[in-house]
Coordinates of C-alpha atoms in Angstrom, one line a residue:
Chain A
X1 CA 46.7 -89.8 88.7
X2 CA 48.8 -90.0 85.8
X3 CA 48.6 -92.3 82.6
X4 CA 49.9 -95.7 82.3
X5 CA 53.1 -96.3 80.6
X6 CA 52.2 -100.0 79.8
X7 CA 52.2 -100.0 75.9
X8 CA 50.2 -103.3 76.1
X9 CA 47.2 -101.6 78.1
X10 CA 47.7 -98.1 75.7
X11 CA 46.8 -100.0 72.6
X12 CA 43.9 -101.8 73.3
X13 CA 40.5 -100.9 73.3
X14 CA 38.0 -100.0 76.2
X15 CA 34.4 -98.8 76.2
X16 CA 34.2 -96.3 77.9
X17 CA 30.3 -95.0 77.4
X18 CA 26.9 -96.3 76.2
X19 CA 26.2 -94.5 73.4
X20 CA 22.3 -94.1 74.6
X21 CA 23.1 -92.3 77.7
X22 CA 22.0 -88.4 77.2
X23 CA 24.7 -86.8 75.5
X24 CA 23.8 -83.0 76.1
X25 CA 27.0 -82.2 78.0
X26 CA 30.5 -83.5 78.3
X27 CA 30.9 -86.4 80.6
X28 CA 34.5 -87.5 82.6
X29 CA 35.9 -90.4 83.2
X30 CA 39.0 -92.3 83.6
X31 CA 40.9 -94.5 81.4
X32 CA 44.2 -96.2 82.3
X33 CA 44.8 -93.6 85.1
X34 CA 44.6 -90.3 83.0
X35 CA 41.2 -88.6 82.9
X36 CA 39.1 -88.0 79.8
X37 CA 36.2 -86.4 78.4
X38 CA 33.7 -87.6 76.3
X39 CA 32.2 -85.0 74.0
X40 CA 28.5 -85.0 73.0
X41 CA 29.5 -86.1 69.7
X42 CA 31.3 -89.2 71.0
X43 CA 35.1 -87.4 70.5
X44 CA 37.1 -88.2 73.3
X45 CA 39.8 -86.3 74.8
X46 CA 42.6 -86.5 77.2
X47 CA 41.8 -83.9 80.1
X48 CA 45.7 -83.8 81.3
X49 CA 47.1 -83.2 77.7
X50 CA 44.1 -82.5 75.1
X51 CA 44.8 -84.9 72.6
X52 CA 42.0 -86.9 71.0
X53 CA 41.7 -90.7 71.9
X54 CA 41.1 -92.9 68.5
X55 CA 37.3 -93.8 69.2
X56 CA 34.8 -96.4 67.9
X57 CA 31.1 -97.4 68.0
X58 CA 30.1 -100.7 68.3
X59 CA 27.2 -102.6 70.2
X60 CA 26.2 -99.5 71.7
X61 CA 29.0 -98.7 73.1
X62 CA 31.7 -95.9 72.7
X63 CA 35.1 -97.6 72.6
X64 CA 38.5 -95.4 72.9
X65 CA 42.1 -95.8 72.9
X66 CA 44.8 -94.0 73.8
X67 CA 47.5 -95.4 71.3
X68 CA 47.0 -97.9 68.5
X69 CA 45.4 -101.1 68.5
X70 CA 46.8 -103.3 66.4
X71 CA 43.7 -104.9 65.1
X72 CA 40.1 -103.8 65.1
X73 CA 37.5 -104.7 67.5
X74 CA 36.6 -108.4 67.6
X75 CA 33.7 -109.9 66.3
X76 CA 30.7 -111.5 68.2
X77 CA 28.5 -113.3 65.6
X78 CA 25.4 -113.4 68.1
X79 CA 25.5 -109.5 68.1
X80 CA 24.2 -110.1 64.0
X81 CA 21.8 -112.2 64.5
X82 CA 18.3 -110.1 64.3
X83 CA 15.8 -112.0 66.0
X84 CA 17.7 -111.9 69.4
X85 CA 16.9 -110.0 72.0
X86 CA 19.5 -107.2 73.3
X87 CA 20.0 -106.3 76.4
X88 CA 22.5 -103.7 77.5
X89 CA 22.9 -103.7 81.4
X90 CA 24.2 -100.5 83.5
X91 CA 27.8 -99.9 84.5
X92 CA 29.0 -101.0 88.1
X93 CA 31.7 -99.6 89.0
X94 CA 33.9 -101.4 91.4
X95 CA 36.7 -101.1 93.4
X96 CA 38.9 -103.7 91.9
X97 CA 41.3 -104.9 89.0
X98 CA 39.1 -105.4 85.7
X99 CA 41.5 -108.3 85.3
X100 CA 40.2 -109.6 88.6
X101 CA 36.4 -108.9 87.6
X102 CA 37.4 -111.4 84.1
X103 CA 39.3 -113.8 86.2
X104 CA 36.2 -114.1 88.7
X105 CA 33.7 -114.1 85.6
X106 CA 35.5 -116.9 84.6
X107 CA 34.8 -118.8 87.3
X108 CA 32.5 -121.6 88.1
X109 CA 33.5 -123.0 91.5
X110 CA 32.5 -120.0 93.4
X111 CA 28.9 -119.8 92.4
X112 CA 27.1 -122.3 95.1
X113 CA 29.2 -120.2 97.5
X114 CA 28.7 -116.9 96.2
X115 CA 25.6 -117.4 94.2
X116 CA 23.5 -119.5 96.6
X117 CA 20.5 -120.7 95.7
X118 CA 21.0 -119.1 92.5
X119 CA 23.8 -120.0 90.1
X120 CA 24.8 -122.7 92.5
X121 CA 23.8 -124.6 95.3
X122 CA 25.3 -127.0 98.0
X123 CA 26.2 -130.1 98.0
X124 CA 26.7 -129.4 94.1
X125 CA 30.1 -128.2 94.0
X126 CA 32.2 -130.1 92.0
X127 CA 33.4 -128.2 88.8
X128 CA 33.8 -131.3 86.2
X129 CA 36.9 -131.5 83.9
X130 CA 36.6 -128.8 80.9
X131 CA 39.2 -127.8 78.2
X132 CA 41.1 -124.1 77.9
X133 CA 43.1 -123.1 76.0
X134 CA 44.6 -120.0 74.1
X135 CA 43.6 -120.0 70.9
X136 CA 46.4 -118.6 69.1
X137 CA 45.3 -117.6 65.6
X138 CA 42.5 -115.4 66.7
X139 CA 44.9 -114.9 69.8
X140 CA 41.7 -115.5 72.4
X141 CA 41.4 -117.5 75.4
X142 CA 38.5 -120.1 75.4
X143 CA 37.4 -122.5 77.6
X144 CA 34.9 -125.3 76.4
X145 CA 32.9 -128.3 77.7
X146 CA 32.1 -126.4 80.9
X147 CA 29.0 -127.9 82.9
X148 CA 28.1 -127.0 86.0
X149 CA 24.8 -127.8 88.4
X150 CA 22.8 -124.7 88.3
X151 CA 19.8 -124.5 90.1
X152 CA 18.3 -121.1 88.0
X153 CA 20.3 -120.7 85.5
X154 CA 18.7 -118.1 84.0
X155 CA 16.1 -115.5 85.0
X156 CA 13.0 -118.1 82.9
X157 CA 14.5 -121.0 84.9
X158 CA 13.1 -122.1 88.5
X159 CA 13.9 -125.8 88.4
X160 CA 18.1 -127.3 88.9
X161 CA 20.1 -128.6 85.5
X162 CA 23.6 -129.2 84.8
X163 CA 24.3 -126.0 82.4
X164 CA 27.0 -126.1 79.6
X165 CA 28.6 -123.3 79.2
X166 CA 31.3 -122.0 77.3
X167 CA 33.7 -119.1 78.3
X168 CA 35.8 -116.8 75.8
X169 CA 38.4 -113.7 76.6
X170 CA 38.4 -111.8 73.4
X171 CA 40.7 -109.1 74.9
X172 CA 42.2 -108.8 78.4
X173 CA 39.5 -106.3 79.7
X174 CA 36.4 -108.2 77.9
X175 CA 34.9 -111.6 78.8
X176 CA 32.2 -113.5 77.7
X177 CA 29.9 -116.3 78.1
X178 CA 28.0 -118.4 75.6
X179 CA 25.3 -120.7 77.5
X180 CA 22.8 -123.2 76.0
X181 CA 19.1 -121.4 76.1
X182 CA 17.3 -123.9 77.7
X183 CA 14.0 -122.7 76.1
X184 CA 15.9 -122.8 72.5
X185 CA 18.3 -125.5 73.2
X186 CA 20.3 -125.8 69.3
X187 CA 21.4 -121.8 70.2
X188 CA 23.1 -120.2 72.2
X189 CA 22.7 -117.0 74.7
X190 CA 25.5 -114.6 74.2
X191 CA 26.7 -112.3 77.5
X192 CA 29.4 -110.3 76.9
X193 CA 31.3 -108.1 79.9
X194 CA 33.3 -105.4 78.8
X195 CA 35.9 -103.5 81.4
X196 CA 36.4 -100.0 81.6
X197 CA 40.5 -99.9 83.8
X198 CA 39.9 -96.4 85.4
X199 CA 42.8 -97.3 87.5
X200 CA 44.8 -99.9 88.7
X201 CA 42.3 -101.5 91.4
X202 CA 39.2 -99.6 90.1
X203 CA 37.1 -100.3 87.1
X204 CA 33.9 -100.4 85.7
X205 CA 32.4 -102.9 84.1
X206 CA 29.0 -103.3 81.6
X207 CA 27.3 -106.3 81.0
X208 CA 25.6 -106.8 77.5
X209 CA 23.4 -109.8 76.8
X210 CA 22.0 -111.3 73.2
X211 CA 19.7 -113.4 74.4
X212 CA 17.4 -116.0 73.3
X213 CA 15.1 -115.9 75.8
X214 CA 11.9 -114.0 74.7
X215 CA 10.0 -114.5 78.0
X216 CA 11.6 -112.2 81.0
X217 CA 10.8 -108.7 81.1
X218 CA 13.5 -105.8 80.9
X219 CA 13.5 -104.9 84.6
X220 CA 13.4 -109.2 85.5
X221 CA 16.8 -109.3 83.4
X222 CA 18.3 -106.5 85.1
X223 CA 17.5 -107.4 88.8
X224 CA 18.9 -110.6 87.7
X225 CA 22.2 -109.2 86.7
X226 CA 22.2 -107.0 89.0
X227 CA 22.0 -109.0 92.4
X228 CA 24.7 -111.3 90.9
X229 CA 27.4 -108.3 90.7
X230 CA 26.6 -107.4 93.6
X231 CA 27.9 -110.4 95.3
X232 CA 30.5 -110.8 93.0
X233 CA 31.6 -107.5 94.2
X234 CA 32.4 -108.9 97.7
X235 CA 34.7 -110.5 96.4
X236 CA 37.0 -108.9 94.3
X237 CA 37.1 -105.6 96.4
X238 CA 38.5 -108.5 99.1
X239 CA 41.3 -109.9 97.3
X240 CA 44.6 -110.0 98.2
X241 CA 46.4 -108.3 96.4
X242 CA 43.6 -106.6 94.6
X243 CA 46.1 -106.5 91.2
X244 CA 46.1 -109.7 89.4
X245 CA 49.1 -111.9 90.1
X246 CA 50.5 -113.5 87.2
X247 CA 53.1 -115.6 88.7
X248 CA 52.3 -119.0 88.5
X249 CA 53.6 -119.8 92.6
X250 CA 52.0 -116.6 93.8
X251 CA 48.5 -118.4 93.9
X252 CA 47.8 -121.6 94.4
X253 CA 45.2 -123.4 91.4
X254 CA 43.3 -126.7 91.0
X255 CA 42.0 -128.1 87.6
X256 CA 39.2 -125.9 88.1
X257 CA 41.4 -123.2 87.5
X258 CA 42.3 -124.3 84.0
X259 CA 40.4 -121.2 82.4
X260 CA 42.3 -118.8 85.0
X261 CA 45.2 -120.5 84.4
X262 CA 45.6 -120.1 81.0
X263 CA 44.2 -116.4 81.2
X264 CA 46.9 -115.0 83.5
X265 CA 49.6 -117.1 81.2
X266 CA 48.2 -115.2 78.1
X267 CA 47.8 -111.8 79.9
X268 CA 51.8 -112.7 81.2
X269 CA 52.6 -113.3 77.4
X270 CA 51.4 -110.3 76.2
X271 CA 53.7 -108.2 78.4
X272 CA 50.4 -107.0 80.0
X273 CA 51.7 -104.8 83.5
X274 CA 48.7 -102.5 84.4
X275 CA 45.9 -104.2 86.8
X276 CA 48.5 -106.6 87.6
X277 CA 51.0 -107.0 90.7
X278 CA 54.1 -106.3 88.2
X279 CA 52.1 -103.2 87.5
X280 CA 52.7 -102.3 91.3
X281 CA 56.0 -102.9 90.9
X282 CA 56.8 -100.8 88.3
X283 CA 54.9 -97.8 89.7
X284 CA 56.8 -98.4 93.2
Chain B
X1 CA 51.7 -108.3 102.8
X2 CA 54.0 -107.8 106.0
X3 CA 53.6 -110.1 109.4
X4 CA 52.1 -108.8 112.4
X5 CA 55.0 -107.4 114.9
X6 CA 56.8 -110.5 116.7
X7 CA 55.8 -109.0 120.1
X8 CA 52.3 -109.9 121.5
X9 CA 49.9 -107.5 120.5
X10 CA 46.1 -107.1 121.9
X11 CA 43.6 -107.1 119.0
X12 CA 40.5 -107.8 120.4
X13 CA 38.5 -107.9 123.8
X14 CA 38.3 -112.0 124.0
X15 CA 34.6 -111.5 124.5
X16 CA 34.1 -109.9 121.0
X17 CA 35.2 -113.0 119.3
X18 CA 32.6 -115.9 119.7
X19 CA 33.1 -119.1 119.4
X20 CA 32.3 -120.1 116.0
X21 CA 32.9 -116.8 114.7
X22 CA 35.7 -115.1 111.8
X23 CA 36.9 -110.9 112.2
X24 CA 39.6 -109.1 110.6
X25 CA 42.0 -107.1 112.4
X26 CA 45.3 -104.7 111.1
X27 CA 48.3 -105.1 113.0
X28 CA 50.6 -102.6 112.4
X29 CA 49.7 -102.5 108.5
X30 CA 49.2 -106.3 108.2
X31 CA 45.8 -107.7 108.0
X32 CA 45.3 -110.7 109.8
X33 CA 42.2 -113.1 110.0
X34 CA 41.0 -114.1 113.8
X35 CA 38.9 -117.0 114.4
X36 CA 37.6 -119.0 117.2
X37 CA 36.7 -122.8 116.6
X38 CA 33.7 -124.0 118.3
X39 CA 35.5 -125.6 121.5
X40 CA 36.8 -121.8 121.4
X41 CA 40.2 -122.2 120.4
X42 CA 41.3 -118.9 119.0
X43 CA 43.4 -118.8 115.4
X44 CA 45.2 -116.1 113.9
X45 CA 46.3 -116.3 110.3
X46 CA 47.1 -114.1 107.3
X47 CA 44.1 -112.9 105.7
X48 CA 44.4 -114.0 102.5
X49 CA 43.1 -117.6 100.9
X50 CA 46.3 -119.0 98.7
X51 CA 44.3 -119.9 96.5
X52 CA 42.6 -116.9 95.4
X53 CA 43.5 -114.0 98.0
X54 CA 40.0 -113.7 99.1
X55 CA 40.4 -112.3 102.5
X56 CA 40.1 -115.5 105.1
X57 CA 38.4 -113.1 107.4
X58 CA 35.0 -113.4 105.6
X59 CA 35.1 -116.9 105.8
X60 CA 33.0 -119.0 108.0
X61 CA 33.8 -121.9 110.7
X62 CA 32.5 -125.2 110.3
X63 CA 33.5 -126.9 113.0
X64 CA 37.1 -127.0 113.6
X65 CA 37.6 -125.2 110.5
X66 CA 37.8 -122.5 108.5
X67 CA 35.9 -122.6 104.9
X68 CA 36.7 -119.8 102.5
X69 CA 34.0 -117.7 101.5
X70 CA 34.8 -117.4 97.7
X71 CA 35.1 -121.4 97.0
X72 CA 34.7 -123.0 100.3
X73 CA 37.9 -123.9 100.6
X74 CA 38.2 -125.6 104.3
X75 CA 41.6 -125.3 106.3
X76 CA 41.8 -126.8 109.4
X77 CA 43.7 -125.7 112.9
X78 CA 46.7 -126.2 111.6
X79 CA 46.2 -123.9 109.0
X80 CA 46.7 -127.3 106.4
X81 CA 43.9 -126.7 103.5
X82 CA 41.2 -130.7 104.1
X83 CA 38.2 -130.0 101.9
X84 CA 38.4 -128.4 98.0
X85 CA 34.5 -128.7 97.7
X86 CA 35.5 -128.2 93.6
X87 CA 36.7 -131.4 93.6
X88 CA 35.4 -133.4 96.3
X89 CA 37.2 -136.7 95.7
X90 CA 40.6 -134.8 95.7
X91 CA 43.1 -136.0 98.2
X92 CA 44.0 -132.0 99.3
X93 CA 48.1 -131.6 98.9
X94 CA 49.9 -130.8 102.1
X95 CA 51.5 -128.0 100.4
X96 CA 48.0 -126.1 100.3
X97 CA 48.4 -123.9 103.3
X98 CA 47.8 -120.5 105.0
X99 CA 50.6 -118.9 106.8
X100 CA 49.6 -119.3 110.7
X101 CA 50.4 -116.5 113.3
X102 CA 49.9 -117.2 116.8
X103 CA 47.3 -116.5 118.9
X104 CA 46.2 -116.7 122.8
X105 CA 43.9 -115.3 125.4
X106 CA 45.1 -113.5 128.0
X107 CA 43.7 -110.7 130.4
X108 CA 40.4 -110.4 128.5
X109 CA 42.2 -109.7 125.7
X110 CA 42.6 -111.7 122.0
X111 CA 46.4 -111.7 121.6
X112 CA 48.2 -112.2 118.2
X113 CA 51.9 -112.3 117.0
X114 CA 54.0 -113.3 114.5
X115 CA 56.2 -116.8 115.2
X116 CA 55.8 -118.2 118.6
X117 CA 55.4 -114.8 120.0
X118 CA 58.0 -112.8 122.0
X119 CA 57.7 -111.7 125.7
X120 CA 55.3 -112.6 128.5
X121 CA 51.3 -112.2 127.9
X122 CA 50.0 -110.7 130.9
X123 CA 48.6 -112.7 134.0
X124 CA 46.2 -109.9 135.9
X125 CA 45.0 -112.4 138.5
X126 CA 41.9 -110.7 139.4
X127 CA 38.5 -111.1 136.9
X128 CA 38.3 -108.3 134.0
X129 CA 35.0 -106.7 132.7
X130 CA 35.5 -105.6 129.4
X131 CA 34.8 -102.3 128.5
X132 CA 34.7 -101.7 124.4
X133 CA 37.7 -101.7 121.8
X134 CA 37.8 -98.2 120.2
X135 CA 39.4 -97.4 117.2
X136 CA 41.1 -93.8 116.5
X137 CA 42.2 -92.1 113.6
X138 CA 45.2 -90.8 115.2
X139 CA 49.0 -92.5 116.3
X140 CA 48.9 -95.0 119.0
X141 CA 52.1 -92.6 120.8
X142 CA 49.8 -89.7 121.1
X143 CA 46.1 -91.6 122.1
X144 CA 48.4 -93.1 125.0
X145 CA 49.9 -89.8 126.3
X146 CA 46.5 -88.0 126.2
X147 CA 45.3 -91.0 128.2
X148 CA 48.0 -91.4 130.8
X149 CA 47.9 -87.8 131.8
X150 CA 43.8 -87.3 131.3
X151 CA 42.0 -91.2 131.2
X152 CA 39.0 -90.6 130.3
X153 CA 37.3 -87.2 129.4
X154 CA 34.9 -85.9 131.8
X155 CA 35.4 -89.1 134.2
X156 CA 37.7 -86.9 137.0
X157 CA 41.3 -86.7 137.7
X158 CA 43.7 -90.0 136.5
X159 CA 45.5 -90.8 140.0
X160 CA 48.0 -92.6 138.9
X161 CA 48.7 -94.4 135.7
X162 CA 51.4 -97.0 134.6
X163 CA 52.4 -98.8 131.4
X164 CA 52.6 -102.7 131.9
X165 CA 54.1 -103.8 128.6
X166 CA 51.6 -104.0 126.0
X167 CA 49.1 -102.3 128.6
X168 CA 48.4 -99.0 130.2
X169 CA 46.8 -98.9 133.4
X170 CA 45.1 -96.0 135.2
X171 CA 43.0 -95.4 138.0
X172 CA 40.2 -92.9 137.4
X173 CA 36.6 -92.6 139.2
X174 CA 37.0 -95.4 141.8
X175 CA 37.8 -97.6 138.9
X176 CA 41.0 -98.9 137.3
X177 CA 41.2 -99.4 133.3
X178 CA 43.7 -101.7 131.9
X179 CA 43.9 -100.8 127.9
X180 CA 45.4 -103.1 125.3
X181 CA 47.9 -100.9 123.3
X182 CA 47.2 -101.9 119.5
X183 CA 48.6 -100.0 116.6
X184 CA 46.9 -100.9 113.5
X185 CA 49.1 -98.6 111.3
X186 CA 51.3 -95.6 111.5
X187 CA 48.6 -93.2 112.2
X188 CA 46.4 -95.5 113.6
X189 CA 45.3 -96.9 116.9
X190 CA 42.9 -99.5 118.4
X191 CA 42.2 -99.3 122.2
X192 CA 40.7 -102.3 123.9
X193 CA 39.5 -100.9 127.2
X194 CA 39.0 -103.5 130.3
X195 CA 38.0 -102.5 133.9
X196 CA 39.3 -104.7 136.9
X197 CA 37.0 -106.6 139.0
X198 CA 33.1 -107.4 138.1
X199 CA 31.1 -104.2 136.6
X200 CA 28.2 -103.8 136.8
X201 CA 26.7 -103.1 132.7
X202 CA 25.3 -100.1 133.6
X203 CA 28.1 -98.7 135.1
X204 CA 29.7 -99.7 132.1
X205 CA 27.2 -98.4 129.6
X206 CA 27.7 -95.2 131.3
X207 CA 31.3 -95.2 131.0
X208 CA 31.0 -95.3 126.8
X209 CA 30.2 -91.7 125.8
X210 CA 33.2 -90.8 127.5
X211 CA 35.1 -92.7 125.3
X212 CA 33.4 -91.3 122.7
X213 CA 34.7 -87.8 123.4
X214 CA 38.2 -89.6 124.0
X215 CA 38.1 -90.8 120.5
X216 CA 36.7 -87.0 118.8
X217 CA 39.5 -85.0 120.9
X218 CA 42.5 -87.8 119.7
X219 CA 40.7 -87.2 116.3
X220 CA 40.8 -83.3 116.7
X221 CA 44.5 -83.0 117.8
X222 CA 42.6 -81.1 120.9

């Protein structure tokens, strides 16, 4: 395995470790193809060359990159907020684009067919109109006015509801979800997803939540987040191809798409090759 | 991803495939969905939704279609996408469609091929008992010479054996095997073992450990 060449991927940031996990001895890892070590002091290093990776902390979480990111990382507002609970989920790794893993997160349509009897349920399938769009002064992708008919939408809930939901990309390997707590309902829960591209088709991915919700125990939340990657993970191991196409004709979309849509036009803007099928390419 | 070989190739014993039922297969590298409708009609298409890539393979039948496991998109025989449960009032565009192969039953055998299909499928006559399908990691060219000159490990001398197009046949222990030839890549194979006239299952049964050794000796290079 060798190091990606795409400058787009190079200078952005991933994490890459939670910063709670036993630190006594070095721990390896991949990043972007090239594998690197993660010191007990939180210094990472490329194995194949030796150089140190620019690093920073943030939500718990040790973020590196290999060249230099033109901004710092974003900000998520919920994150500030004391009297929310935190909830930092395990990694998953999976074998599978990380673009793929946003592009499914994203995604509403699937859940009475994936997440049966959970996140959605037949005959309530219909995904109604919502807007996306890129939002190009924080240079994010955002999709708003989403609802869809949940029938437990969160780990508290037991009875069906249309939930309203609303979907941001921060960065091309993070996603995040903001969803109206229905035990709070002027505020918001805040789940983040952040991607860790080991390689082209493998990545792994940690879930952080700022939630509301008082009420669930630790190892409820878990289970809860846990079951649903696990289906999710059917899925984008099974894709064809497992990179991310981002020519418009190479997939076929409905309006439901709109959030997917305008993610793969962003990530296409951006130049973005790695975790992608022009990625393949220019590795063939 | 490439189309299956234009020849006819065997992918499956016809009897693994139910009615109602959804497999994947590799055909020489490309990886086709096989599905039977519930009158039985059998359908072989790429395995890969258009609208996602989610393999079609881990889809399910409803009736005289096919729904995609990821969004339950529905396609019907003609491969032509009906139902976008997303958007249930949507009148589906005909240009939403998978890319069909063919595919036909034939000697006990699940047949698929790119187009219309070239050459003859074979027309045994006499009733088939199917043995298993057994899959090797080892080239299709070497399984079959191991097989023509030995059969079956253990099972006694092979008295004669001949290659009828896409199948091999031998004659071995009082029985005769006819085996589909299936590469599912370049190093390798699928075997899908039948046994003419009516079997008994427990001769049968006692035919699989043998097959077993077949497949750890191709395996070994031995």
């Amino acid at each position: 395995m060798t190091r990606t060449d795409d400058p787009v991927a190079l200078n952005e940031w991933y994490a890459v470790a939670s910063l709670d996990e036993p630190g006594a001895a070095p721990q390896t890892t991949r990043l972007l193809g090239e594998d690197i070590e993660i010191g007990p002091g939180g210094g990472v290093r490329s194995l194949a060359t030796g150089e140190a990776l620019r690093t920073c902390e943030k939500w718990g979480l040790l973020f590196a990159s290999f060249g230099r990111p033109p901004r710092a990382l974003f900000d998520i507002a919920e994150a500030r907020e004391t009297d929310r609970r935190f909830v930092p989920c395990g990694w998953i790794t999976l074998r599978a684009s990380g673009l793929r893993v946003v592009e499914n997160f994203l995604d509403m349509a699937h859940f009475p067919f994936i997440h049966t009897g959970i996140l959605g349920t037949e005959p309530h399938t219909e995904v109604p109109q919502y807007a996306s769009e890129i939002r190009r002064d924080v240079d994010e992708v955002w999709a708003t006015n989403c609802t869809f008919f949940q029938s437990q939408i969160a780990a508290t809930e037991t009875g069906g509801d249309f939930v309203h939901l609303t979907y941001r990309v921060p960065a091309p390997f993070v996603v995040m979800l903001y969803r109206v707590c229905p035990s709070a309902p002027d505020r918001l829960d805040a789940i983040a997803l952040f991607l860790q591209p080991m390689e082209e088709t493998l990545c792994r991915a940690i879930p952080l939540m700022w939630l509301v919700d008082t009420s669930s125990t630790h190892a409820e939340l878990l289970r809860f987040e846990q079951v649903i990657f696990m289906q999710d993970r059917i899925v984008v191991e099974n894709q064809r191809p497992l990179r991310l196409p981002l020519e418009p004709r190479h997939e076929i979309p409905t309006r439901a798409d709109g959030s997917s849509v305008a993610y793969r036009r962003w990530l296409k803007e951006k130049g973005l090759r790695f975790g992608t099928t022009a990625g393949a390419e220019a590795a063939a | 991803m490439p189309p299956p070989p234009v020849a006819w190739t065997p992918v499956a014993l016809a009897a693994d495939l139910q009615p109602g039922a959804a497999a994947g297969v590799v055909v020489d590298g490309a990886e086709v969905a096989i599905w039977r409708d519930t009158a039985g009609t059998p359908h072989a298409w790429e395995d890969r939704c258009p609208h996602r890539g989610m393999k079609l393979s881990f889809g399910f039948v409803r009736g005289e279609r096919l729904a995609c496991l990821y969004h339950g998109w529905e396609y019907d025989g003609g491969g032509q996408c009906r139902y976008i449960p997303a958007h249930p009032d949507l009148d589906v565009p005909a240009s939403i469609c998978v890319n069909r192969y063919s595919a036909a039953d034939a000697a006990g055998l699940l047949w698929v091929a790119s187009g219309t299909g070239s050459g003859d499928l074979p027309d045994p006559g006499d009733p088939l008992s199917p043995l298993r399908s057994l899959f090797i990691d080892a080239p299709l060219g070497e399984v079959l010479n191991r097989l023509a000159a030995d059969g079956l490990p253990g099972l006694g001398p092979v008295v004669e054996s001949a290659e009828d197009g896409p199948l091999l046949n031998f004659d071995q222990a009082g029985h005769r095997f006819v085996v589909g030839r299936h590469p599912t890549g370049p190093s390798g194979t699928a075997l899908h073992i039948l046994l003419k006239g009516e079997v008994s299952a427990e001769a049968r049964a006692a035919m699989i450990p043998a097959t077993a050794e077949l497949r750890r000796l191709a395996e070994a290079g031995r």
